[in-house]
XYZ file of C-alpha atoms in Angstrom:
761
model
C -34.584 10.530 -9.039
C -37.945 11.851 -7.824
C -36.517 15.091 -6.278
C -38.549 18.332 -6.256
C -36.804 21.440 -7.543
C -37.041 24.709 -5.673
C -37.762 27.840 -7.643
C -35.237 30.634 -7.808
C -35.662 34.317 -8.395
C -32.936 34.805 -10.964
C -33.287 34.571 -14.714
C -31.460 31.311 -15.084
C -32.143 27.740 -15.953
C -32.051 25.581 -12.798
C -29.933 22.435 -13.286
C -31.939 19.257 -13.541
C -31.938 17.051 -10.403
C -29.832 14.432 -12.144
C -27.158 17.099 -12.749
C -27.084 17.819 -9.005
C -26.629 14.115 -8.309
C -23.860 13.914 -10.913
C -22.112 16.875 -9.294
C -22.137 15.129 -5.908
C -20.888 11.886 -7.482
C -18.078 13.871 -9.155
C -16.874 14.872 -5.685
C -16.141 11.226 -4.889
C -14.742 10.576 -8.369
C -12.313 13.521 -8.116
C -11.252 12.666 -4.568
C -10.483 9.002 -5.279
C -8.786 9.719 -8.622
C -6.669 12.407 -6.986
C -5.914 10.103 -4.073
C -4.663 7.325 -6.341
C -2.459 9.727 -8.316
C -1.050 11.513 -5.277
C -0.451 8.317 -3.322
C 1.570 6.922 -6.218
C 3.581 10.134 -6.334
C 4.157 10.056 -2.589
C 5.327 6.449 -2.768
C 8.010 7.477 -5.279
C 9.063 10.504 -3.212
C 9.211 8.590 0.067
C 10.357 5.197 -1.271
C 7.355 4.105 0.714
C 7.016 1.404 3.287
C 3.709 0.953 5.086
C 4.702 3.487 7.750
C 4.975 6.172 5.073
C 1.753 4.977 3.448
C -0.009 5.143 6.818
C 1.290 8.680 7.370
C 0.180 9.733 3.893
C -3.282 8.218 4.201
C -3.745 9.634 7.703
C -2.749 13.096 6.479
C -5.193 12.781 3.592
C -8.066 11.886 5.902
C -7.064 14.557 8.418
C -7.222 17.445 5.940
C -10.442 16.115 4.415
C -11.959 16.020 7.907
C -10.716 19.558 8.590
C -12.316 20.799 5.373
C -15.567 19.038 6.152
C -15.726 20.318 9.706
C -14.743 23.881 8.752
C -17.345 24.144 5.998
C -19.947 22.801 8.427
C -19.087 25.304 11.148
C -18.811 28.233 8.721
C -22.115 27.252 7.061
C -20.548 27.458 3.604
C -23.199 27.211 0.900
C -26.067 27.689 3.332
C -27.663 30.314 1.045
C -26.244 29.649 -2.428
C -24.835 26.149 -2.380
C -24.771 25.825 -6.191
C -22.490 28.803 -6.583
C -20.188 27.716 -3.778
C -19.953 24.154 -5.148
C -19.144 25.471 -8.615
C -16.396 27.719 -7.234
C -14.831 24.990 -5.085
C -14.960 22.511 -7.991
C -12.919 24.934 -10.087
C -10.397 25.356 -7.267
C -10.236 21.594 -6.661
C -9.628 20.832 -10.328
C -6.908 23.471 -10.618
C -5.182 22.501 -7.336
C -4.304 18.935 -8.365
C -1.762 20.023 -11.018
C 0.452 22.163 -8.717
C 0.059 19.598 -5.913
C 1.711 16.912 -8.059
C 4.497 19.314 -9.045
C 5.079 20.339 -5.425
C 5.298 16.729 -4.278
C 7.977 15.914 -6.820
C 9.909 19.063 -5.996
C 9.721 18.371 -2.264
C 12.221 15.510 -2.378
C 15.135 17.848 -3.049
C 14.362 19.579 0.248
C 15.255 16.603 2.447
C 16.989 13.994 0.286
C 20.614 14.256 -0.716
C 20.228 11.612 -3.408
C 17.241 9.679 -4.771
C 16.747 6.421 -2.927
C 18.052 7.844 0.365
C 15.878 6.890 3.336
C 13.525 9.571 4.608
C 12.613 9.903 8.257
C 9.104 10.177 9.691
C 9.297 13.918 10.429
C 9.931 14.966 6.791
C 7.179 12.555 5.730
C 4.653 14.155 8.062
C 5.633 17.713 7.211
C 5.662 17.128 3.459
C 2.331 15.329 3.522
C 0.730 18.007 5.691
C 1.909 20.843 3.441
C 1.451 19.278 0.016
C -1.921 17.600 0.567
C -3.532 20.405 2.535
C -5.209 22.381 -0.260
C -6.588 19.533 -2.378
C -7.831 17.478 0.587
C -9.340 20.395 2.494
C -11.182 21.496 -0.660
C -12.444 17.937 -1.107
C -13.818 17.917 2.455
C -15.451 21.338 1.989
C -16.953 20.218 -1.277
C -18.743 17.260 0.293
C -20.568 19.382 2.869
C -21.446 22.063 0.322
C -22.548 19.356 -2.102
C -24.975 17.817 0.353
C -26.367 21.306 1.100
C -26.823 21.818 -2.625
C -28.543 18.457 -2.864
C -30.886 19.380 -0.036
C -31.734 22.775 -1.545
C -32.397 21.300 -4.975
C -34.422 18.314 -3.812
C -36.303 19.890 -0.946
C -35.449 17.085 1.495
C -34.279 17.447 5.092
C -30.651 17.964 5.975
C -30.534 14.439 7.421
C -31.812 12.891 4.205
C -29.537 15.085 2.083
C -26.467 13.981 4.077
C -27.308 10.296 3.642
C -28.092 10.639 -0.068
C -24.949 12.665 -0.724
C -22.882 10.030 1.093
C -24.387 7.374 -1.189
C -23.702 9.363 -4.367
C -20.155 10.202 -3.293
C -19.440 6.526 -2.621
C -20.787 5.572 -6.054
C -18.606 8.231 -7.680
C -15.605 6.990 -5.707
C -16.183 3.445 -6.942
C -16.350 4.671 -10.546
C -13.204 6.763 -10.068
C -11.282 3.857 -8.578
C -12.105 1.570 -11.490
C -11.472 4.131 -14.233
C -8.227 5.437 -12.741
C -6.665 2.090 -11.858
C -7.816 0.071 -14.860
C -7.644 2.635 -17.645
C -6.090 5.998 -16.788
C -2.964 4.760 -15.010
C -2.172 2.464 -17.927
C -2.246 5.138 -20.618
C -1.822 8.534 -18.922
C 0.784 10.160 -16.711
C -0.138 11.906 -13.486
C -0.471 15.365 -15.003
C -2.681 14.114 -17.824
C -4.993 12.490 -15.272
C -5.011 15.736 -13.278
C -5.928 17.611 -16.467
C -8.883 15.268 -16.943
C -10.033 15.946 -13.370
C -9.725 19.681 -14.077
C -11.763 19.381 -17.278
C -14.552 17.408 -15.580
C -14.797 19.837 -12.663
C -14.797 22.925 -14.915
C -17.502 21.357 -17.029
C -19.623 20.541 -14.002
C -19.131 24.054 -12.626
C -20.365 25.451 -15.939
C -23.402 23.178 -15.801
C -24.210 24.301 -12.268
C -23.872 27.982 -13.192
C -25.370 27.915 -16.673
C -27.862 30.616 -17.455
C -28.788 31.406 -21.024
C -27.925 29.188 -23.961
C -25.410 31.653 -25.409
C -23.553 31.815 -22.114
C -23.567 28.030 -21.863
C -22.027 27.676 -25.314
C -19.434 30.327 -24.495
C -18.545 28.548 -21.247
C -18.138 25.197 -22.994
C -15.921 26.754 -25.664
C -13.801 28.375 -22.958
C -13.434 25.041 -21.155
C -12.447 23.314 -24.393
C -9.825 26.018 -25.012
C -8.467 25.704 -21.462
C -8.338 21.911 -21.727
C -6.494 22.065 -25.048
C -3.985 24.579 -23.702
C -3.376 22.537 -20.544
C -2.866 19.278 -22.427
C -0.756 20.796 -25.222
C 1.575 23.073 -23.288
C 1.090 23.119 -19.523
C 1.116 19.338 -18.935
C 4.347 18.647 -20.926
C 6.081 21.561 -19.180
C 4.946 20.419 -15.741
C 6.044 16.853 -16.467
C 9.508 17.896 -17.641
C 10.193 20.456 -14.915
C 8.900 18.222 -12.113
C 10.988 15.257 -13.285
C 14.009 17.560 -13.314
C 13.278 18.531 -9.727
C 12.589 14.961 -8.704
C 15.903 13.693 -10.075
C 18.015 16.796 -9.497
C 21.722 16.019 -9.721
C 21.170 13.013 -11.980
C 20.791 12.564 -15.672
C 17.380 10.955 -16.086
C 17.475 8.546 -19.026
C 13.891 7.389 -18.823
C 10.844 7.151 -16.589
C 7.862 4.855 -17.132
C 4.716 4.064 -15.207
C 3.281 0.575 -15.076
C 0.368 -0.822 -13.103
C 2.933 -1.701 -10.405
C 4.470 1.754 -10.049
C 7.129 4.030 -11.471
C 10.378 2.798 -13.032
C 13.155 5.330 -13.559
C 16.690 4.976 -14.946
C 19.342 7.561 -14.092
C 22.992 7.937 -15.056
C 25.894 9.307 -13.040
C 29.211 9.077 -14.797
C 29.541 5.497 -16.024
C 26.989 4.108 -13.556
C 23.369 3.585 -14.468
C 20.776 2.987 -11.755
C 17.231 1.706 -11.935
C 14.635 2.736 -9.352
C 11.258 1.192 -8.612
C 8.952 3.682 -6.883
C 12.015 5.589 -5.711
C 13.720 2.482 -4.291
C 16.975 1.560 -5.988
C 16.866 -1.919 -7.514
C 20.270 -2.149 -9.135
C 23.387 -0.272 -10.196
C 25.053 -1.251 -13.443
C 27.802 -2.186 -13.702
C 28.025 -3.682 -10.200
C 29.806 -7.001 -10.586
C 30.153 -7.461 -6.839
C 26.384 -7.435 -6.210
C 25.671 -9.564 -9.284
C 28.249 -12.195 -8.314
C 27.275 -12.391 -4.634
C 23.584 -12.733 -5.522
C 24.072 -16.180 -7.100
C 27.579 -17.642 -6.791
C 27.551 -18.436 -3.064
C 24.217 -20.218 -3.461
C 25.330 -22.225 -6.503
C 28.633 -23.146 -4.868
C 26.735 -24.589 -1.889
C 25.294 -27.214 -4.251
C 27.685 -29.882 -5.629
C 26.163 -29.910 -9.137
C 23.200 -27.514 -9.671
C 21.206 -28.177 -12.837
C 17.836 -26.488 -12.351
C 17.775 -23.046 -10.710
C 14.939 -20.698 -9.756
C 15.718 -16.982 -9.372
C 12.976 -14.914 -7.727
C 13.567 -11.230 -8.506
C 16.751 -9.251 -8.999
C 17.767 -10.449 -12.443
C 18.369 -7.100 -14.134
C 21.843 -6.388 -12.711
C 23.625 -9.219 -14.474
C 23.107 -11.966 -11.886
C 21.588 -14.251 -14.553
C 24.738 -13.854 -16.643
C 26.791 -14.776 -13.588
C 24.655 -17.840 -12.832
C 25.028 -19.174 -16.367
C 28.800 -19.297 -15.874
C 28.138 -22.506 -13.958
C 28.048 -24.884 -16.922
C 26.137 -27.466 -14.901
C 23.047 -25.211 -15.153
C 20.664 -26.703 -17.706
C 17.638 -24.521 -16.958
C 17.174 -21.230 -15.133
C 13.658 -20.007 -14.344
C 13.517 -16.284 -13.630
C 10.374 -14.909 -11.962
C 9.735 -11.162 -12.186
C 6.473 -9.466 -11.296
C 6.612 -6.439 -13.616
C 7.115 -7.105 -17.355
C 8.075 -3.468 -17.847
C 11.141 -3.972 -15.625
C 12.530 -6.516 -18.072
C 11.659 -4.219 -20.984
C 13.475 -1.290 -19.356
C 16.486 -3.514 -18.615
C 16.685 -4.605 -22.255
C 16.714 -0.961 -23.335
C 19.121 0.565 -20.829
C 21.181 -2.450 -19.633
C 21.803 -4.325 -22.896
C 24.954 -6.116 -21.711
C 23.420 -7.373 -18.466
C 20.125 -8.340 -20.100
C 21.660 -10.177 -23.050
C 21.383 -13.399 -21.045
C 17.571 -13.097 -21.127
C 17.761 -14.534 -24.648
C 19.809 -17.569 -23.605
C 17.818 -20.747 -24.385
C 18.401 -22.000 -20.842
C 16.603 -18.946 -19.383
C 12.820 -18.999 -18.991
C 11.211 -15.766 -17.790
C 7.902 -15.851 -15.910
C 6.004 -12.616 -15.257
C 4.312 -13.463 -11.971
C 4.546 -12.951 -8.258
C 7.172 -15.278 -6.764
C 4.856 -16.773 -4.180
C 2.031 -17.212 -6.661
C 4.465 -18.897 -9.056
C 5.483 -21.408 -6.408
C 1.837 -22.115 -5.586
C 1.134 -23.106 -9.192
C 4.475 -24.524 -10.413
C 5.131 -28.268 -10.290
C 8.869 -28.195 -11.011
C 11.553 -29.141 -8.511
C 14.678 -27.013 -8.249
C 18.214 -27.731 -7.131
C 18.725 -24.133 -6.024
C 16.104 -21.470 -5.266
C 17.608 -17.997 -4.922
C 15.445 -15.330 -3.322
C 16.849 -12.041 -4.599
C 14.341 -9.453 -3.394
C 14.982 -6.518 -1.025
C 14.830 -6.842 2.755
C 11.317 -7.000 4.282
C 11.008 -3.221 4.405
C 7.307 -3.449 3.603
C 4.495 -5.861 4.335
C 4.557 -6.794 0.650
C 8.214 -7.834 0.832
C 7.848 -9.425 4.262
C 5.722 -12.204 2.770
C 8.895 -13.607 1.141
C 10.477 -14.120 4.572
C 7.666 -15.913 6.409
C 7.298 -19.493 7.560
C 4.590 -20.024 4.932
C 6.850 -18.933 2.077
C 9.756 -21.028 3.329
C 7.430 -24.054 3.498
C 6.311 -23.413 -0.091
C 9.927 -23.139 -1.250
C 10.879 -26.343 0.608
C 8.126 -28.224 -1.216
C 9.736 -27.294 -4.553
C 13.278 -28.402 -3.729
C 14.685 -31.408 -5.533
C 16.525 -34.018 -3.425
C 19.641 -32.301 -2.136
C 18.227 -28.884 -3.061
C 18.653 -25.653 -1.116
C 17.102 -22.223 -0.631
C 19.342 -19.133 -0.519
C 18.613 -15.555 0.512
C 20.633 -12.512 1.507
C 19.990 -9.657 3.947
C 21.789 -6.536 5.031
C 24.144 -7.078 7.943
C 27.456 -5.767 9.268
C 31.064 -6.824 8.898
C 31.736 -6.848 12.635
C 29.248 -5.433 15.122
C 25.535 -6.185 14.945
C 23.359 -3.605 16.687
C 20.666 -5.053 18.991
C 17.904 -4.177 16.496
C 19.779 -5.689 13.552
C 20.682 -8.818 15.526
C 17.029 -9.280 16.599
C 15.907 -8.956 12.985
C 18.435 -11.503 11.663
C 17.721 -13.894 14.545
C 14.047 -13.755 13.656
C 14.720 -14.690 10.026
C 17.085 -17.539 10.934
C 14.665 -18.804 13.605
C 11.850 -18.758 11.034
C 14.008 -20.691 8.571
C 14.680 -23.338 11.197
C 10.952 -23.838 11.680
C 10.888 -25.369 8.186
C 14.427 -26.453 7.348
C 16.410 -28.756 9.638
C 19.666 -27.557 8.060
C 20.574 -23.829 8.001
C 23.982 -22.302 7.243
C 25.232 -18.769 6.599
C 28.141 -16.679 5.352
C 28.590 -13.422 7.349
C 29.632 -10.045 6.035
C 28.207 -6.681 5.063
C 25.540 -8.790 3.424
C 24.742 -12.039 5.206
C 23.844 -15.066 3.081
C 21.526 -17.718 4.522
C 21.214 -21.226 3.078
C 18.601 -23.788 4.059
C 18.118 -27.437 3.104
C 15.742 -30.250 4.008
C 18.378 -32.993 4.016
C 21.607 -33.349 6.014
C 25.068 -33.092 4.464
C 23.872 -30.736 1.724
C 25.185 -27.448 3.087
C 28.768 -26.672 3.956
C 30.464 -23.971 6.001
C 33.895 -25.102 4.852
C 35.441 -22.371 2.633
C 37.849 -24.819 1.012
C 34.922 -26.856 -0.330
C 33.443 -23.765 -1.954
C 36.815 -22.723 -3.409
C 37.436 -26.186 -4.866
C 34.014 -26.139 -6.565
C 34.717 -22.687 -7.958
C 37.962 -23.932 -9.487
C 36.491 -27.200 -10.754
C 33.725 -25.355 -12.632
C 36.232 -22.856 -14.035
C 33.956 -19.941 -13.102
C 35.688 -16.620 -13.791
C 34.809 -14.038 -11.133
C 36.233 -10.789 -9.792
C 34.854 -10.698 -6.253
C 33.685 -14.162 -5.223
C 37.260 -15.450 -5.430
C 39.449 -18.100 -3.840
C 41.092 -15.514 -1.561
C 37.893 -13.697 -0.534
C 35.737 -16.701 0.380
C 38.079 -17.880 3.205
C 38.226 -14.307 4.513
C 34.412 -14.077 4.705
C 34.294 -17.443 6.468
C 37.179 -17.072 8.952
C 36.514 -19.247 12.050
C 36.376 -16.315 14.478
C 33.942 -14.397 12.260
C 31.733 -17.463 11.877
C 31.702 -18.119 15.612
C 30.927 -14.509 16.470
C 28.031 -14.453 13.997
C 26.770 -17.805 15.283
C 26.606 -16.440 18.828
C 24.828 -13.266 17.746
C 22.261 -15.169 15.685
C 21.470 -17.797 18.293
C 17.717 -17.763 18.875
C 16.575 -16.484 22.253
C 13.537 -17.783 24.184
C 11.516 -14.770 23.041
C 12.655 -14.780 19.407
C 9.444 -14.771 17.343
C 8.572 -16.626 14.149
C 7.719 -14.461 11.151
C 4.361 -15.528 9.679
C 1.952 -14.239 7.071
C -0.627 -13.274 9.688
C 1.991 -12.132 12.224
C 4.593 -10.191 10.156
C 6.966 -9.433 13.011
C 10.086 -9.228 10.801
C 8.505 -6.258 9.080
C 8.257 -4.539 12.461
C 11.936 -5.251 13.168
C 12.735 -3.585 9.857
C 10.628 -0.589 10.842
C 12.658 -0.299 14.039
C 15.877 -0.412 12.010
C 14.482 2.290 9.724
C 13.359 4.526 12.589
C 16.624 4.020 14.496
C 18.496 5.769 11.682
C 16.655 8.979 12.571
C 16.715 8.575 16.376
C 12.935 8.251 16.115
C 11.035 7.032 19.147
C 7.570 7.623 17.762
C 6.795 3.892 17.698
C 6.656 3.917 21.489
C 3.842 6.463 21.352
C 1.530 4.411 19.147
C -0.093 2.577 22.104
C -0.601 5.927 23.867
C -2.157 7.314 20.706
C -4.628 4.429 20.653
C -5.638 5.046 24.279
C -6.035 8.769 23.610
C -8.142 7.987 20.564
C -10.474 5.736 22.552
C -10.825 8.241 25.392
C -11.341 11.169 23.049
C -14.302 9.487 21.475
C -16.421 9.451 24.606
C -19.728 11.306 24.182
C -19.220 15.010 24.686
C -22.543 16.302 23.433
C -25.334 17.370 25.665
C -27.630 14.609 24.486
C -26.532 11.018 24.961
C -28.092 9.913 21.691
C -26.055 12.420 19.701
C -22.894 11.494 21.605
C -23.542 7.818 20.942
C -24.015 8.471 17.228
C -20.714 10.375 17.143
C -18.915 7.578 18.979
C -20.346 4.923 16.671
C -19.342 6.910 13.584
C -15.744 7.380 14.770
C -15.507 3.659 15.606
C -16.992 2.855 12.198
C -14.366 4.986 10.431
C -11.616 3.203 12.367
C -13.094 -0.197 11.515
C -13.632 0.523 7.824
C -9.998 1.554 7.514
C -9.010 -1.641 9.364
C -11.111 -3.801 7.053
C -9.733 -2.097 3.962
C -6.121 -2.524 5.090
C -6.843 -6.127 6.116
C -8.280 -6.882 2.674
C -5.335 -5.421 0.785
C -2.588 -6.869 3.004
C -4.241 -10.269 3.369
C -4.723 -10.529 -0.386
C -1.092 -9.539 -0.853
C 0.079 -12.063 1.735
C -1.882 -14.934 0.231
C -1.760 -14.236 -3.504
C 0.945 -11.618 -3.949
C -0.496 -9.688 -6.873
C -2.759 -7.196 -5.152
C -1.962 -4.529 -7.742
C -3.833 -6.591 -10.314
C -6.873 -6.573 -8.047
C -6.424 -3.193 -6.368
C -8.995 -1.422 -8.523
C -11.529 -4.207 -8.096
C -11.136 -4.403 -4.313
C -11.381 -0.639 -3.786
C -14.263 -0.326 -6.239
C -16.180 -3.159 -4.584
C -15.519 -1.632 -1.166
C -16.934 1.719 -2.299
C -19.812 0.001 -4.095
C -20.590 -1.788 -0.828
C -20.636 1.564 0.965
C -23.042 2.895 -1.657
C -25.321 -0.139 -1.346
C -25.233 0.045 2.452
C -26.079 3.751 2.326
C -29.074 3.008 0.095
C -30.326 0.351 2.493
C -29.702 2.654 5.444
C -31.719 5.435 3.846
C -34.619 3.032 3.373
C -34.365 2.036 7.030
C -34.262 5.664 8.172
C -37.375 6.548 6.191
C -39.401 3.988 8.160
C -37.849 4.198 11.642
C -38.194 6.513 14.625
C -35.119 7.912 16.351
C -35.434 5.614 19.351
C -35.585 2.499 17.215
C -32.688 3.753 15.090
C -30.393 3.731 18.130
C -31.131 0.018 18.382
C -30.293 -0.341 14.690
C -26.991 1.471 15.228
C -26.253 -0.878 18.112
C -26.797 -3.972 15.976
C -24.626 -2.606 13.168
C -21.867 -1.867 15.682
C -21.987 -5.451 16.934
C -21.714 -6.633 13.310
C -18.715 -4.351 12.811
C -17.150 -5.849 15.941
C -17.364 -9.307 14.383
C -16.300 -8.198 10.895
C -12.510 -8.126 11.335
C -12.162 -11.529 13.098
C -14.544 -13.137 10.595
C -12.581 -11.635 7.703
C -9.228 -12.916 8.995
C -10.702 -16.353 9.781
C -12.217 -16.661 6.283
C -9.040 -15.700 4.470
C -6.885 -17.890 6.727
C -9.129 -20.907 6.062
C -9.200 -20.356 2.294
C -5.433 -19.802 2.119
C -4.771 -23.278 3.460
C -5.914 -24.918 0.233
C -3.632 -25.114 -2.785
C -6.280 -26.300 -5.247
C -6.072 -24.026 -8.335
C -9.863 -23.856 -8.628
C -10.283 -22.673 -5.032
C -7.419 -20.216 -5.434
C -8.976 -18.686 -8.545
C -12.443 -18.572 -6.975
C -11.137 -16.892 -3.847
C -9.063 -14.296 -5.698
C -11.656 -13.367 -8.297
C -14.903 -13.665 -6.361
C -14.518 -14.201 -2.609
C -12.223 -11.228 -1.934
C -14.362 -8.765 -3.956
C -17.441 -10.099 -2.132
C -15.742 -9.605 1.242
C -14.814 -6.059 0.200
C -18.426 -5.277 -0.726
C -19.805 -6.745 2.510
C -17.265 -4.796 4.583
C -18.211 -1.546 2.881
C -21.937 -2.219 3.296
C -21.681 -2.180 7.089
C -20.113 1.281 7.166
C -22.411 2.597 4.458
C -25.479 1.411 6.363
C -24.315 3.010 9.610
C -23.796 6.511 8.175
C -27.453 7.437 7.381
C -28.606 5.802 10.620
C -26.083 7.762 12.704
C -26.842 10.936 10.744
C -30.567 10.642 11.497
C -29.823 10.218 15.214
C -27.214 12.995 15.354
C -29.263 15.598 13.475
C -32.647 14.587 14.848
C -32.983 17.699 17.017
C -32.623 19.956 13.993
C -29.048 21.172 14.628
C -28.292 20.688 10.965
C -26.229 23.698 10.018
C -23.362 23.193 12.463
C -23.567 19.424 12.664
C -23.955 18.740 8.955
C -20.333 17.779 8.366
C -19.411 16.697 11.884
C -20.232 13.006 11.480
C -18.412 12.870 8.153
C -15.388 14.477 9.829
C -15.551 11.962 12.700
C -15.726 9.124 10.181
C -12.604 10.468 8.472
C -10.728 11.098 11.716
C -11.460 7.556 12.866
C -10.006 6.315 9.580
C -7.036 8.683 10.015
C -6.125 7.155 13.388
C -6.752 3.678 11.988
C -4.374 4.252 9.070
C -1.558 5.296 11.409
C -2.068 2.625 14.027
C -2.764 -0.374 11.836
C -0.079 0.033 9.201
C 2.589 1.458 11.495
C 2.217 -0.500 14.702
C -0.696 -2.858 15.291
C -0.380 -5.252 12.350
C 3.461 -5.473 12.418
C 3.594 -5.931 16.212
C 0.374 -7.772 17.045
C -0.301 -9.491 13.720
C -3.630 -9.755 11.941
C -5.464 -11.849 14.532
C -4.743 -9.717 17.594
C -5.363 -6.530 15.617
C -8.705 -7.943 14.486
C -9.686 -8.618 18.109
C -8.599 -5.108 19.073
C -10.831 -3.722 16.326
C -13.630 -5.860 17.733
C -13.043 -4.402 21.212
C -13.260 -0.833 19.882
C -16.623 -1.568 18.287
C -17.910 -3.527 21.261
C -17.286 -0.508 23.503
C -19.341 1.662 21.170
C -22.019 -1.041 20.801
C -22.400 -1.497 24.557
C -22.821 2.243 25.068
C -25.323 2.421 22.198
C -27.268 -0.499 23.685
C -27.455 1.290 27.038
C -28.734 4.483 25.406
C -31.218 2.437 23.373
C -32.655 0.884 26.541
C -32.928 4.284 28.189
C -34.741 5.651 25.136
C -37.162 2.732 25.235
C -38.063 3.551 28.851
C -38.909 7.167 28.074
C -42.692 7.585 27.496
C -43.532 8.519 23.917
């Protein structure tokens, strides 16, 4: 790599420059691999919606920033960076194993039963405690690694910071690909953590190697430790942590797929299946299985072709096939492992999967509708409420329009949501009004059946739907469908005139009732309010104040305006990069619905873009004076201001086409390209801002400050975007807000650049 090696006064063999670069790249590899593993564990523990994911990601970035800033202020590794890096790598590798165990054990501290909702306060506290050690060590390691790089290569602190940032980004890209594509498919969390431990111990030995005999002894010791960890420690940790995670239940099985964790527990005669900690079904539960399909099928006079999107593992397919008019039932399920687990643990309910009338499709429901050409008499949406942005996309105007296009003449769409037998709280009523109002934007005919679970039905043609209970009862009798709960005496009770009228009044759209759309997922926000209301949480009201405080806090506070401008630009860049990353993932999910298939590619391309941008930025820095670099930072900030609106506009335009060729091209090539371009802007800005910030030689205390500001900007972005801005404002308004943040920084940078140009050289 063309780096000069400083001599040392000890009788040791100095690591080759490429080993130093590999050690810095391993920092990014370990951090991203650990992040993927721990985020998956946290999702299971918290049954995560995007609020919990935002809290987790913000906590991660916060502790990493703390570690980076602390190591910078304490000048860790200023004299013997190699030794410090080796020591921290050992601690980092070891810390991941107990961190995973602690996360799984933490659920018993605040959850009575698995699947119970967790409030924001336990989420914050658990994340802060459990992630503190690993993330703080990761932040410390970056600063010490760039000091080691500078000492080994003989370059300035500014150049070392930029080069280390590039290498860390490249290592992060490699870690994202390897973990998501390979490791998560074949290894459990503790096995992946053991691999991270092995790699870090090996690198520490390389950094500290002296004589050949000692090197061989160190490698043999590492091999022994790795064998012991994999053979005895990992199985014990896996068993004991699963026991803690599912305390009070008999765990029958737990499997990880590329979509998350599936677990089956048993309590008495009831078996339950959980997906990432969220309960999917209890078996036997005839009431839920019957209600999922019978009301919808009874709304149609003679259903022949049915589409069931999700929720087929609890016996609802068996119930649907009791209607002998059904000639074909298409069942769409995203995760093939869910069907496999159901066959193993729910044999009676899954026996209908083998019925010749049943055709199973492993695909996202929205993606299936985009590509299918069939018409259906009844489409039943049987997925959970829009608790997350991923689920919200099944309750938007765009999805309803797609479903309407696949209805046969006289066909109907059916869905069910949580409700209340009598009183609807204001938050719950606003949520249900929003869904019904969105349905009416597409379907001229909408009907419902109230109750603890409210059933909505929508049709394109008049005289298809009925709210007459006697009509439904007569169809039930005529088809000779044997049921226990959807019965001739229960249907009239659910549809009593006074109950219907009361529900109709409560669900009447108001002038300010919004429409739920892909790019304005307001129903998801209503669900967040319902979630937070269960814990008397008012934190959502403080999100706008947090944004204002964030913007004010980032005003230049340093003595020199150039340094303050660089700090402001870096914090705004961290905020924007987090916004672009969240936009990419959520927009891909909204349009195509199978982001988990592309998650590794998108993250890897984003990190690769950061690495490429860093490389280009380093080249720019090597040929530019400080005054001119402020102008460069200004131009990059203007580009970042335009990035979010351009990204949303591009995806919105491409999503309007249904041509399979364009869809494939966009998913496989355009989105990865957008990810790389987004990362390049932030990667380019870091070496430029570093050169400006450290130009006066204040390298020891400021070495990790910009990196910490970058992380803190991303921390605030993770909280605001996922928890408030996108659900409330939608993608477009959030994109313009991101543009405003960057424009403020760009305008200030432009002013400082002009002042610098007026100063005589």
